[in-house]
Amino acid sequence: MDMDMEVKGASAPPSKKADARTLVAHLLAVAATVLVLLWCVHFRGGLALRSLDNKQLIFNVHPVLMLLGPIVLGGEAILCYRSLPLARDARKKAHLALHAAGLAAGALGVYAVFKFHVESGIPNLYSLHSWVGIATISLYALQWTAGFLAFFFPGASPATRRRAVPWHAVCGLLVFVLAVGTAKLGFLEKLTFLQGPPLRLPKYGAEAMLVNFTALVVLLLGVAVVLATVTIDGTRYNTIM
């Protein structure tokens, strides 16, 4: 969340190459959202935060919101300085709002999986996916809070903001990469469970292929956001967020 854009060149209009990279990221974000909804609604039966007879519906909320929140909305927040043809202040507010929405969706997604585990008698926080996931959503909340306090209210001094911008940008991108990595672990974990007893999902069946393809699209989305964000100039690597 680059709130004051003190980084040199950050206020310049995006190049055609940046526009192309950003467009690819937007398209992949739409594709990932459609695919995860197709999986959870068509193959897994739908979404519900309350269900008496099918607790899997509660779980299904988790992958949808964790993808939509920290990854899709978080990625759009990172890209909004490039993709929105608005004034700097408007882009700054859009950046804050998109990250806030992404954080809220992620928090609700974490709540859904804890609720599913409790109501299904499954232990919490026993896997690498859950450990990395809790660390990632916690870092996301910390990153957003630090950005809000430094760049919005009460706001740090101009000198402090200038020093903070590069760190804020790099840390934000790292949190996004962590979110993508956590999603990869989650797809792998869930598919492994589905292919084991009692369901024994066919390894080359339609659902298994859909989950693997969705995970691949999410990976490509992460790569696209990073490439659209990082400006490479021979020897210098600058993040513009």
Tab-separated table of C-alpha atoms in Angstrom, residues 37-219:
chain	number	residue	atom	x	y	z
A	37	LEU	CA	-16.737	-21.174	-7.453
A	38	LEU	CA	-17.317	-23.937	-10.015
A	39	TRP	CA	-15.472	-26.374	-7.776
A	40	CYS	CA	-17.156	-25.411	-4.513
A	41	VAL	CA	-20.679	-24.933	-5.882
A	42	HIS	CA	-20.945	-27.524	-8.660
A	43	PHE	CA	-18.698	-30.309	-7.342
A	44	ARG	CA	-18.802	-29.692	-3.582
A	45	GLY	CA	-22.474	-28.763	-3.238
A	46	GLY	CA	-22.521	-25.038	-2.448
A	47	LEU	CA	-21.663	-22.536	0.252
A	48	ALA	CA	-23.134	-21.931	3.712
A	49	LEU	CA	-21.922	-20.504	6.990
A	50	ARG	CA	-24.579	-22.577	8.767
A	51	SER	CA	-25.537	-26.143	7.934
A	52	LEU	CA	-27.003	-28.814	10.187
A	53	ASP	CA	-26.668	-31.806	7.894
A	54	ASN	CA	-23.752	-31.014	5.581
A	55	LYS	CA	-20.786	-29.410	7.300
A	56	GLN	CA	-18.789	-29.471	4.062
A	57	LEU	CA	-20.867	-26.502	2.907
A	58	ILE	CA	-19.306	-24.496	5.726
A	59	PHE	CA	-15.825	-25.555	4.661
A	60	ASN	CA	-16.552	-24.548	1.066
A	61	VAL	CA	-16.754	-20.924	2.153
A	62	HIS	CA	-13.084	-21.106	3.142
A	63	PRO	CA	-11.354	-21.624	-0.241
A	64	VAL	CA	-13.686	-19.171	-1.975
A	65	LEU	CA	-13.062	-16.333	0.472
A	66	MET	CA	-9.350	-17.017	0.905
A	67	LEU	CA	-8.916	-16.794	-2.849
A	68	LEU	CA	-11.248	-13.835	-3.296
A	69	GLY	CA	-9.789	-11.909	-0.351
A	70	PRO	CA	-6.001	-11.888	0.081
A	71	ILE	CA	-5.284	-13.034	-3.484
A	72	VAL	CA	-7.854	-11.542	-5.889
A	73	LEU	CA	-8.788	-8.373	-3.979
A	74	GLY	CA	-5.274	-8.116	-2.560
A	75	GLY	CA	-3.827	-8.427	-6.050
A	76	GLU	CA	-6.241	-5.821	-7.410
A	77	ALA	CA	-5.244	-3.475	-4.581
A	78	ILE	CA	-1.598	-3.883	-5.541
A	79	LEU	CA	-2.371	-3.263	-9.204
A	80	CYS	CA	-4.795	-0.369	-8.771
A	81	TYR	CA	-2.056	2.255	-9.056
A	82	ARG	CA	-1.392	0.927	-12.557
A	83	SER	CA	-4.905	0.003	-13.669
A	84	LEU	CA	-7.142	2.799	-12.373
A	85	PRO	CA	-7.146	5.978	-14.503
A	86	LEU	CA	-7.801	8.168	-11.479
A	87	ALA	CA	-6.026	10.868	-9.537
A	88	ARG	CA	-3.365	9.814	-7.046
A	89	ASP	CA	-5.574	10.434	-4.015
A	90	ALA	CA	-8.418	8.376	-5.494
A	91	ARG	CA	-6.076	5.479	-6.288
A	92	LYS	CA	-4.689	5.721	-2.789
A	93	LYS	CA	-8.176	5.364	-1.273
A	94	ALA	CA	-9.065	2.537	-3.659
A	95	HIS	CA	-5.858	0.757	-2.617
A	96	LEU	CA	-6.800	1.045	1.054
A	97	ALA	CA	-10.408	-0.034	0.472
A	98	LEU	CA	-9.529	-3.052	-1.682
A	99	HIS	CA	-7.034	-4.281	0.887
A	100	ALA	CA	-9.599	-3.741	3.659
A	101	ALA	CA	-12.149	-5.806	1.711
A	102	GLY	CA	-9.532	-8.486	1.040
A	103	LEU	CA	-8.596	-8.639	4.708
A	104	ALA	CA	-12.257	-8.859	5.768
A	105	ALA	CA	-12.916	-11.676	3.290
A	106	GLY	CA	-9.805	-13.499	4.488
A	107	ALA	CA	-10.826	-13.156	8.135
A	108	LEU	CA	-14.282	-14.556	7.347
A	109	GLY	CA	-12.666	-17.397	5.423
A	110	VAL	CA	-10.509	-18.277	8.438
A	111	TYR	CA	-13.600	-18.146	10.665
A	112	ALA	CA	-15.415	-20.532	8.298
A	113	VAL	CA	-12.710	-23.201	8.446
A	114	PHE	CA	-12.420	-22.970	12.250
A	115	LYS	CA	-16.213	-23.278	12.490
A	116	PHE	CA	-16.157	-26.300	10.187
A	117	HIS	CA	-13.451	-27.995	12.252
A	118	VAL	CA	-15.198	-27.351	15.566
A	119	GLU	CA	-18.600	-28.575	14.349
A	120	SER	CA	-17.035	-31.612	12.638
A	121	GLY	CA	-14.819	-32.598	15.569
A	122	ILE	CA	-11.597	-31.979	13.626
A	123	PRO	CA	-8.511	-30.523	15.381
A	124	ASN	CA	-7.400	-27.027	14.415
A	125	LEU	CA	-3.973	-25.877	13.284
A	126	TYR	CA	-2.418	-29.293	12.742
A	127	SER	CA	-1.055	-28.837	9.198
A	128	LEU	CA	1.602	-26.755	7.464
A	129	HIS	CA	-1.171	-25.111	5.426
A	130	SER	CA	-2.903	-23.892	8.584
A	131	TRP	CA	0.311	-22.657	10.187
A	132	VAL	CA	1.393	-20.690	7.126
A	133	GLY	CA	-2.180	-19.485	6.615
A	134	ILE	CA	-2.522	-18.035	10.108
A	135	ALA	CA	0.881	-16.371	9.777
A	136	THR	CA	-0.101	-14.907	6.399
A	137	ILE	CA	-3.464	-13.464	7.450
A	138	SER	CA	-1.827	-12.053	10.594
A	139	LEU	CA	0.897	-10.379	8.533
A	140	TYR	CA	-1.758	-9.077	6.144
A	141	ALA	CA	-3.631	-7.468	9.045
A	142	LEU	CA	-0.404	-6.024	10.435
A	143	GLN	CA	0.588	-4.666	7.015
A	144	TRP	CA	-2.787	-2.995	6.495
A	145	THR	CA	-2.814	-1.512	10.003
A	146	ALA	CA	0.726	-0.160	9.644
A	147	GLY	CA	-0.134	1.368	6.262
A	148	PHE	CA	-3.298	2.974	7.604
A	149	LEU	CA	-1.529	4.473	10.602
A	150	ALA	CA	1.477	5.687	8.618
A	151	PHE	CA	-0.219	6.992	5.484
A	152	PHE	CA	-3.823	7.804	6.450
A	153	PHE	CA	-4.554	8.416	10.115
A	154	PRO	CA	-2.958	9.799	12.154
A	155	GLY	CA	-0.206	9.763	9.511
A	156	ALA	CA	3.554	9.841	9.948
A	157	SER	CA	5.788	12.755	9.079
A	158	PRO	CA	6.661	13.237	5.369
A	159	ALA	CA	10.237	12.087	5.980
A	160	THR	CA	9.070	8.941	7.746
A	161	ARG	CA	6.574	8.180	4.973
A	162	ARG	CA	9.265	8.520	2.329
A	163	ARG	CA	11.468	6.060	4.210
A	164	ALA	CA	8.555	3.687	4.813
A	165	VAL	CA	7.209	3.521	1.251
A	166	PRO	CA	9.779	1.069	-0.198
A	167	TRP	CA	9.521	-1.228	2.825
A	168	HIS	CA	5.743	-1.049	2.765
A	169	ALA	CA	5.651	-1.917	-0.935
A	170	VAL	CA	8.073	-4.832	-0.662
A	171	CYS	CA	6.408	-6.244	2.476
A	172	GLY	CA	3.003	-5.993	0.818
A	173	LEU	CA	4.214	-7.939	-2.182
A	174	LEU	CA	5.782	-10.584	0.076
A	175	VAL	CA	2.495	-11.019	1.948
A	176	PHE	CA	0.732	-11.477	-1.392
A	177	VAL	CA	3.258	-14.129	-2.440
A	178	LEU	CA	2.741	-15.872	0.907
A	179	ALA	CA	-1.016	-15.876	0.302
A	180	VAL	CA	-0.536	-17.515	-3.092
A	181	GLY	CA	1.815	-20.110	-1.579
A	182	THR	CA	-0.667	-20.839	1.203
A	183	ALA	CA	-3.411	-21.378	-1.369
A	184	LYS	CA	-1.192	-23.888	-3.187
A	185	LEU	CA	-0.737	-25.818	0.058
A	186	GLY	CA	-4.492	-25.685	0.654
A	187	PHE	CA	-5.421	-27.060	-2.772
A	188	LEU	CA	-2.896	-29.873	-2.339
A	189	GLU	CA	-4.114	-30.720	1.162
A	190	LYS	CA	-7.794	-30.763	0.253
A	191	LEU	CA	-7.281	-32.797	-2.901
A	192	THR	CA	-5.195	-35.318	-0.935
A	193	PHE	CA	-8.049	-35.707	1.567
A	194	LEU	CA	-10.628	-36.097	-1.216
A	195	GLN	CA	-8.567	-38.792	-2.935
A	196	GLY	CA	-8.244	-40.787	0.285
A	197	PRO	CA	-10.921	-42.806	2.097
A	198	PRO	CA	-13.869	-42.648	2.279
A	199	LEU	CA	-14.434	-40.572	-0.893
A	200	ARG	CA	-11.519	-41.907	-2.966
A	201	LEU	CA	-11.917	-39.233	-5.638
A	202	PRO	CA	-10.503	-40.519	-8.975
A	203	LYS	CA	-7.029	-39.110	-9.493
A	204	TYR	CA	-7.768	-38.284	-13.133
A	205	GLY	CA	-11.432	-37.433	-12.655
A	206	ALA	CA	-13.073	-34.140	-13.594
A	207	GLU	CA	-12.975	-32.698	-10.070
A	208	ALA	CA	-9.331	-33.571	-9.485
A	209	MET	CA	-8.369	-32.022	-12.815
A	210	LEU	CA	-10.401	-28.910	-11.993
A	211	VAL	CA	-8.683	-28.474	-8.616
A	212	ASN	CA	-5.242	-28.893	-10.165
A	213	PHE	CA	-6.064	-26.487	-12.987
A	214	THR	CA	-7.459	-23.932	-10.519
A	215	ALA	CA	-4.260	-24.158	-8.492
A	216	LEU	CA	-2.235	-23.622	-11.676
A	217	VAL	CA	-4.277	-20.526	-12.582
A	218	VAL	CA	-3.760	-19.137	-9.072
A	219	LEU	CA	-0.014	-19.651	-9.461
